[in-house]
């Protein structure tokens, strides 16, 4: 069920009977010469809506702009500071609690949102408002990603490219995949300068990659995207069912020993 499609009259039964909501979050930021700036929030919304359709749980509107200052040098990237993002998401989530939701899954598709979302979840749990957890699609299927791609890349690589090819292929500039690979950073894990004596010495994406992306984009296909989507969507469905089955008291902080 998508919240934005319903009237308030038709939502009363849901809030009376159910207690779980899915909140998709992404970003509006550069994803190289081949992918749209909407990549992350398109992916997040696709997963959240798919899980909502399969389970009947509520999906809220998508948060389209996230914590992305590390991509600021690339035209069109939009971002909010982490503190602003945390405050906004906490307020939004408290709104859901007001209506009766006591457990939330942040369906996230942007790495810059992870730490702020975890902080918001802890704050809401410590205040015993509700239980909120962050879910990242690629972290739910790491073995499959390693099996499918030799160089997946953490940003704008073949895993994200494949998903957008599957979800909305018209948005992908397939004729630029070779340029994306050759102008980016292919081997993230082994590149000199990415880590120095165990420290990450960079702050912005442009410090490592001229065109903003990593991995081998030429390895992407819509068929691989469908495989990734189905596997991760199933993981999200199972997470929804697990979370819904937990007693509310078990989700709150334990008493002091």
mmCIF file of C-alpha atoms in Angstrom:
data_model
loop_
_atom_site.group_PDB
_atom_site.id
_atom_site.type_symbol
_atom_site.label_atom_id
_atom_site.label_comp_id
_atom_site.label_asym_id
_atom_site.label_seq_id
_atom_site.Cartn_x
_atom_site.Cartn_y
_atom_site.Cartn_z
ATOM 1 C CA UNK A 1 0.000 0.000 0.000
ATOM 2 C CA UNK A 2 1.375 3.403 -1.017
ATOM 3 C CA UNK A 3 0.388 6.114 1.454
ATOM 4 C CA UNK A 4 0.200 8.884 -1.155
ATOM 5 C CA UNK A 5 -2.458 7.027 -3.161
ATOM 6 C CA UNK A 6 -4.873 6.605 -0.249
ATOM 7 C CA UNK A 7 -7.428 8.906 1.378
ATOM 8 C CA UNK A 8 -7.261 9.416 5.110
ATOM 9 C CA UNK A 9 -10.586 7.601 5.480
ATOM 10 C CA UNK A 10 -9.098 4.513 3.828
ATOM 11 C CA UNK A 11 -5.978 4.549 5.986
ATOM 12 C CA UNK A 12 -7.808 4.327 9.318
ATOM 13 C CA UNK A 13 -8.090 0.548 9.195
ATOM 14 C CA UNK A 14 -4.398 0.158 8.386
ATOM 15 C CA UNK A 15 -3.257 2.217 11.338
ATOM 16 C CA UNK A 16 -5.716 0.395 13.584
ATOM 17 C CA UNK A 17 -4.550 -3.064 12.499
ATOM 18 C CA UNK A 18 -0.889 -2.704 11.461
ATOM 19 C CA UNK A 19 2.203 -1.173 13.031
ATOM 20 C CA UNK A 20 4.926 -1.290 10.340
ATOM 21 C CA UNK A 21 5.895 1.242 7.664
ATOM 22 C CA UNK A 22 8.521 1.307 4.916
ATOM 23 C CA UNK A 23 10.270 4.639 4.297
ATOM 24 C CA UNK A 24 12.332 4.760 1.059
ATOM 25 C CA UNK A 25 15.336 7.104 1.037
ATOM 26 C CA UNK A 26 17.928 7.902 -1.586
ATOM 27 C CA UNK A 27 19.715 10.894 -3.044
ATOM 28 C CA UNK A 28 19.828 13.235 -6.013
ATOM 29 C CA UNK A 29 23.476 13.144 -6.993
ATOM 30 C CA UNK A 30 25.865 12.381 -9.808
ATOM 31 C CA UNK A 31 26.201 8.784 -10.881
ATOM 32 C CA UNK A 32 28.704 9.275 -13.669
ATOM 33 C CA UNK A 33 28.178 9.993 -17.359
ATOM 34 C CA UNK A 34 25.745 7.117 -17.853
ATOM 35 C CA UNK A 35 23.245 7.099 -14.971
ATOM 36 C CA UNK A 36 20.632 9.677 -13.880
ATOM 37 C CA UNK A 37 21.001 11.750 -10.736
ATOM 38 C CA UNK A 38 17.821 10.030 -9.532
ATOM 39 C CA UNK A 39 19.521 6.609 -9.408
ATOM 40 C CA UNK A 40 19.504 6.095 -5.641
ATOM 41 C CA UNK A 41 15.985 7.259 -4.937
ATOM 42 C CA UNK A 42 14.601 5.333 -7.920
ATOM 43 C CA UNK A 43 16.169 2.168 -6.530
ATOM 44 C CA UNK A 44 14.981 2.796 -2.974
ATOM 45 C CA UNK A 45 11.408 3.487 -4.040
ATOM 46 C CA UNK A 46 11.317 0.441 -6.311
ATOM 47 C CA UNK A 47 12.333 -1.862 -3.463
ATOM 48 C CA UNK A 48 9.996 -0.264 -0.925
ATOM 49 C CA UNK A 49 6.994 -0.364 -3.238
ATOM 50 C CA UNK A 50 7.739 -3.948 -4.264
ATOM 51 C CA UNK A 51 7.924 -5.076 -0.649
ATOM 52 C CA UNK A 52 4.760 -3.151 0.179
ATOM 53 C CA UNK A 53 2.928 -4.771 -2.751
ATOM 54 C CA UNK A 54 4.035 -8.246 -1.694
ATOM 55 C CA UNK A 55 3.264 -7.844 1.997
ATOM 56 C CA UNK A 56 0.508 -5.240 2.255
ATOM 57 C CA UNK A 57 2.584 -3.019 4.550
ATOM 58 C CA UNK A 58 2.581 0.737 4.151
ATOM 59 C CA UNK A 59 5.092 2.534 1.929
ATOM 60 C CA UNK A 60 5.546 6.265 2.484
ATOM 61 C CA UNK A 61 6.638 8.835 -0.108
ATOM 62 C CA UNK A 62 10.343 8.777 -0.933
ATOM 63 C CA UNK A 63 12.964 11.082 0.571
ATOM 64 C CA UNK A 64 14.809 12.092 -2.597
ATOM 65 C CA UNK A 65 17.645 14.268 -1.273
ATOM 66 C CA UNK A 66 20.140 12.917 1.229
ATOM 67 C CA UNK A 67 23.605 13.443 2.666
ATOM 68 C CA UNK A 68 25.696 13.895 -0.490
ATOM 69 C CA UNK A 69 28.255 16.699 0.001
ATOM 70 C CA UNK A 70 30.992 14.289 -1.092
ATOM 71 C CA UNK A 71 29.609 14.565 -4.650
ATOM 72 C CA UNK A 72 29.229 18.353 -4.639
ATOM 73 C CA UNK A 73 31.835 19.024 -7.371
ATOM 74 C CA UNK A 74 29.618 17.376 -9.991
ATOM 75 C CA UNK A 75 26.851 19.423 -11.650
ATOM 76 C CA UNK A 76 23.330 18.876 -10.376
ATOM 77 C CA UNK A 77 24.175 17.092 -7.137
ATOM 78 C CA UNK A 78 21.876 18.170 -4.312
ATOM 79 C CA UNK A 79 22.441 17.542 -0.630
ATOM 80 C CA UNK A 80 21.574 18.484 2.925
ATOM 81 C CA UNK A 81 23.948 18.475 5.876
ATOM 82 C CA UNK A 82 23.886 15.377 8.058
ATOM 83 C CA UNK A 83 22.452 17.293 11.011
ATOM 84 C CA UNK A 84 19.581 18.644 8.894
ATOM 85 C CA UNK A 85 18.909 15.197 7.448
ATOM 86 C CA UNK A 86 18.838 13.591 10.901
ATOM 87 C CA UNK A 87 16.432 16.207 12.206
ATOM 88 C CA UNK A 88 14.117 15.864 9.217
ATOM 89 C CA UNK A 89 14.019 12.056 9.286
ATOM 90 C CA UNK A 90 13.459 11.987 13.036
ATOM 91 C CA UNK A 91 10.564 14.413 12.709
ATOM 92 C CA UNK A 92 9.076 12.433 9.816
ATOM 93 C CA UNK A 93 9.356 9.186 11.766
ATOM 94 C CA UNK A 94 7.812 10.670 14.892
ATOM 95 C CA UNK A 95 4.881 11.636 12.674
ATOM 96 C CA UNK A 96 4.393 7.966 11.797
ATOM 97 C CA UNK A 97 4.527 7.075 15.488
ATOM 98 C CA UNK A 98 1.780 9.627 16.162
ATOM 99 C CA UNK A 99 -0.485 7.663 13.813
ATOM 100 C CA UNK A 100 0.290 4.369 15.563
ATOM 101 C CA UNK A 101 3.346 2.972 13.747
ATOM 102 C CA UNK A 102 5.822 1.404 16.174
ATOM 103 C CA UNK A 103 8.357 -0.118 13.761
ATOM 104 C CA UNK A 104 9.917 1.387 10.633
ATOM 105 C CA UNK A 105 12.274 0.091 7.958
ATOM 106 C CA UNK A 106 14.332 2.789 6.255
ATOM 107 C CA UNK A 107 14.682 1.359 2.747
ATOM 108 C CA UNK A 108 17.909 3.137 1.892
ATOM 109 C CA UNK A 109 19.899 3.188 -1.358
ATOM 110 C CA UNK A 110 22.546 5.814 -0.571
ATOM 111 C CA UNK A 111 25.670 5.178 1.489
ATOM 112 C CA UNK A 112 25.837 8.737 2.806
ATOM 113 C CA UNK A 113 22.509 8.225 4.593
ATOM 114 C CA UNK A 114 23.574 5.148 6.556
ATOM 115 C CA UNK A 115 25.212 6.687 9.635
ATOM 116 C CA UNK A 116 22.563 9.421 10.094
ATOM 117 C CA UNK A 117 19.776 6.856 9.807
ATOM 118 C CA UNK A 118 21.422 4.638 12.399
ATOM 119 C CA UNK A 119 21.713 7.622 14.728
ATOM 120 C CA UNK A 120 18.039 8.486 14.254
ATOM 121 C CA UNK A 121 17.042 4.887 14.896
ATOM 122 C CA UNK A 122 19.038 4.795 18.124
ATOM 123 C CA UNK A 123 17.592 8.104 19.323
ATOM 124 C CA UNK A 124 14.005 7.017 18.685
ATOM 125 C CA UNK A 125 14.596 3.646 20.339
ATOM 126 C CA UNK A 126 16.319 5.197 23.369
ATOM 127 C CA UNK A 127 13.316 7.507 23.743
ATOM 128 C CA UNK A 128 11.055 4.436 23.348
ATOM 129 C CA UNK A 129 9.135 6.138 20.537
ATOM 130 C CA UNK A 130 9.436 3.241 18.091
ATOM 131 C CA UNK A 131 11.956 0.842 16.563
ATOM 132 C CA UNK A 132 13.527 1.948 13.268
ATOM 133 C CA UNK A 133 16.242 0.142 11.310
ATOM 134 C CA UNK A 134 18.155 0.928 8.131
ATOM 135 C CA UNK A 135 18.176 -1.559 5.239
ATOM 136 C CA UNK A 136 20.554 -1.277 2.282
ATOM 137 C CA UNK A 137 19.721 -3.433 -0.712
ATOM 138 C CA UNK A 138 23.265 -4.426 -1.698
ATOM 139 C CA UNK A 139 24.194 -5.344 1.861
ATOM 140 C CA UNK A 140 21.396 -7.916 1.841
ATOM 141 C CA UNK A 141 22.897 -9.902 -1.062
ATOM 142 C CA UNK A 142 26.718 -9.496 -0.907
ATOM 143 C CA UNK A 143 27.493 -13.032 -2.067
ATOM 144 C CA UNK A 144 25.330 -12.684 -5.176
ATOM 145 C CA UNK A 145 26.950 -9.354 -6.086
ATOM 146 C CA UNK A 146 30.413 -10.887 -5.781
ATOM 147 C CA UNK A 147 29.303 -13.798 -7.913
ATOM 148 C CA UNK A 148 27.782 -11.655 -10.663
ATOM 149 C CA UNK A 149 30.400 -8.888 -10.965
ATOM 150 C CA UNK A 150 34.187 -8.943 -10.924
ATOM 151 C CA UNK A 151 34.393 -5.183 -10.215
ATOM 152 C CA UNK A 152 30.999 -4.081 -8.769
ATOM 153 C CA UNK A 153 32.185 -0.686 -7.465
ATOM 154 C CA UNK A 154 30.510 1.038 -4.502
ATOM 155 C CA UNK A 155 29.107 3.932 -6.561
ATOM 156 C CA UNK A 156 27.742 4.107 -10.087
ATOM 157 C CA UNK A 157 29.184 0.690 -10.868
ATOM 158 C CA UNK A 158 27.610 -2.264 -12.672
ATOM 159 C CA UNK A 159 25.319 -3.228 -9.787
ATOM 160 C CA UNK A 160 23.518 0.147 -9.808
ATOM 161 C CA UNK A 161 23.736 0.340 -13.588
ATOM 162 C CA UNK A 162 22.131 -3.089 -13.943
ATOM 163 C CA UNK A 163 19.306 -2.167 -11.596
ATOM 164 C CA UNK A 164 18.445 1.019 -13.492
ATOM 165 C CA UNK A 165 18.704 -0.852 -16.793
ATOM 166 C CA UNK A 166 16.091 -3.220 -15.387
ATOM 167 C CA UNK A 167 13.871 -0.652 -13.669
ATOM 168 C CA UNK A 168 13.937 2.083 -16.333
ATOM 169 C CA UNK A 169 16.402 1.342 -19.102
ATOM 170 C CA UNK A 170 15.587 4.502 -21.042
ATOM 171 C CA UNK A 171 17.395 6.500 -18.334
ATOM 172 C CA UNK A 172 20.717 4.720 -18.925
ATOM 173 C CA UNK A 173 23.187 6.002 -21.526
ATOM 174 C CA UNK A 174 24.412 2.592 -22.657
ATOM 175 C CA UNK A 175 26.677 4.219 -25.232
ATOM 176 C CA UNK A 176 28.691 5.767 -22.375
ATOM 177 C CA UNK A 177 29.408 2.625 -20.338
ATOM 178 C CA UNK A 178 32.945 2.307 -21.693
ATOM 179 C CA UNK A 179 33.606 5.992 -20.982
ATOM 180 C CA UNK A 180 32.277 5.509 -17.454
ATOM 181 C CA UNK A 181 34.643 2.605 -16.835
ATOM 182 C CA UNK A 182 37.703 4.178 -18.442
ATOM 183 C CA UNK A 183 37.227 7.591 -16.840
ATOM 184 C CA UNK A 184 36.434 6.269 -13.379
ATOM 185 C CA UNK A 185 38.148 4.091 -10.813
ATOM 186 C CA UNK A 186 38.042 0.438 -11.776
ATOM 187 C CA UNK A 187 39.578 -1.412 -8.821
ATOM 188 C CA UNK A 188 38.455 0.379 -5.679
ATOM 189 C CA UNK A 189 39.923 -2.092 -3.219
ATOM 190 C CA UNK A 190 43.470 -2.098 -4.581
ATOM 191 C CA UNK A 191 43.976 1.431 -5.913
ATOM 192 C CA UNK A 192 46.997 3.257 -4.519
ATOM 193 C CA UNK A 193 46.045 6.387 -2.595
ATOM 194 C CA UNK A 194 42.508 5.296 -1.667
ATOM 195 C CA UNK A 195 43.857 4.081 1.674
ATOM 196 C CA UNK A 196 47.191 5.175 3.111
ATOM 197 C CA UNK A 197 48.636 3.152 6.008
ATOM 198 C CA UNK A 198 45.121 2.070 6.950
ATOM 199 C CA UNK A 199 43.555 5.555 6.763
ATOM 200 C CA UNK A 200 41.042 6.875 4.271
ATOM 201 C CA UNK A 201 42.674 10.108 3.201
ATOM 202 C CA UNK A 202 39.916 11.360 0.895
ATOM 203 C CA UNK A 203 36.673 13.206 1.572
ATOM 204 C CA UNK A 204 35.106 13.763 -1.861
ATOM 205 C CA UNK A 205 34.403 11.367 -4.709
ATOM 206 C CA UNK A 206 36.346 13.573 -7.103
ATOM 207 C CA UNK A 207 39.500 12.888 -5.057
ATOM 208 C CA UNK A 208 39.466 9.333 -6.422
ATOM 209 C CA UNK A 209 37.558 9.362 -9.699
ATOM 210 C CA UNK A 210 37.472 12.003 -12.418
ATOM 211 C CA UNK A 211 33.988 11.117 -13.648
ATOM 212 C CA UNK A 212 32.484 10.175 -10.280
ATOM 213 C CA UNK A 213 32.054 6.418 -10.605
ATOM 214 C CA UNK A 214 33.798 3.176 -9.701
ATOM 215 C CA UNK A 215 33.814 -0.375 -11.031
ATOM 216 C CA UNK A 216 33.285 -1.868 -14.491
ATOM 217 C CA UNK A 217 30.036 -0.491 -15.891
ATOM 218 C CA UNK A 218 30.411 -2.499 -19.102
ATOM 219 C CA UNK A 219 29.577 -5.612 -17.079
ATOM 220 C CA UNK A 220 26.018 -4.393 -16.461
ATOM 221 C CA UNK A 221 22.876 -5.856 -18.038
ATOM 222 C CA UNK A 222 19.165 -5.568 -17.376
ATOM 223 C CA UNK A 223 19.048 -9.336 -16.843
ATOM 224 C CA UNK A 224 21.574 -9.036 -14.024
ATOM 225 C CA UNK A 225 19.555 -6.141 -12.634
ATOM 226 C CA UNK A 226 16.442 -8.292 -12.499
ATOM 227 C CA UNK A 227 18.389 -11.020 -10.700
ATOM 228 C CA UNK A 228 19.658 -8.549 -8.106
ATOM 229 C CA UNK A 229 16.250 -6.943 -7.681
ATOM 230 C CA UNK A 230 14.401 -10.192 -7.106
ATOM 231 C CA UNK A 231 16.977 -11.465 -4.609
ATOM 232 C CA UNK A 232 17.143 -8.236 -2.580
ATOM 233 C CA UNK A 233 13.378 -7.691 -2.684
ATOM 234 C CA UNK A 234 12.901 -11.136 -1.163
ATOM 235 C CA UNK A 235 15.333 -10.233 1.594
ATOM 236 C CA UNK A 236 13.349 -7.067 2.327
ATOM 237 C CA UNK A 237 10.070 -8.997 2.408
ATOM 238 C CA UNK A 238 11.570 -11.453 4.879
ATOM 239 C CA UNK A 239 12.849 -8.558 6.999
ATOM 240 C CA UNK A 240 9.355 -7.053 7.069
ATOM 241 C CA UNK A 241 7.834 -10.328 8.191
ATOM 242 C CA UNK A 242 10.517 -10.848 10.840
ATOM 243 C CA UNK A 243 10.137 -7.348 12.235
ATOM 244 C CA UNK A 244 6.355 -7.524 12.305
ATOM 245 C CA UNK A 245 6.547 -10.764 14.300
ATOM 246 C CA UNK A 246 8.735 -9.315 17.081
ATOM 247 C CA UNK A 247 7.027 -8.449 20.383
ATOM 248 C CA UNK A 248 7.136 -4.673 20.852
ATOM 249 C CA UNK A 249 8.819 -4.935 24.242
ATOM 250 C CA UNK A 250 11.681 -6.958 22.746
ATOM 251 C CA UNK A 251 12.501 -4.101 20.375
ATOM 252 C CA UNK A 252 12.978 -1.537 23.119
ATOM 253 C CA UNK A 253 16.209 -0.991 25.125
ATOM 254 C CA UNK A 254 16.975 -3.570 27.790
ATOM 255 C CA UNK A 255 16.929 -2.541 31.450
ATOM 256 C CA UNK A 256 20.150 -1.565 33.198
ATOM 257 C CA UNK A 257 21.938 -4.545 34.758
#
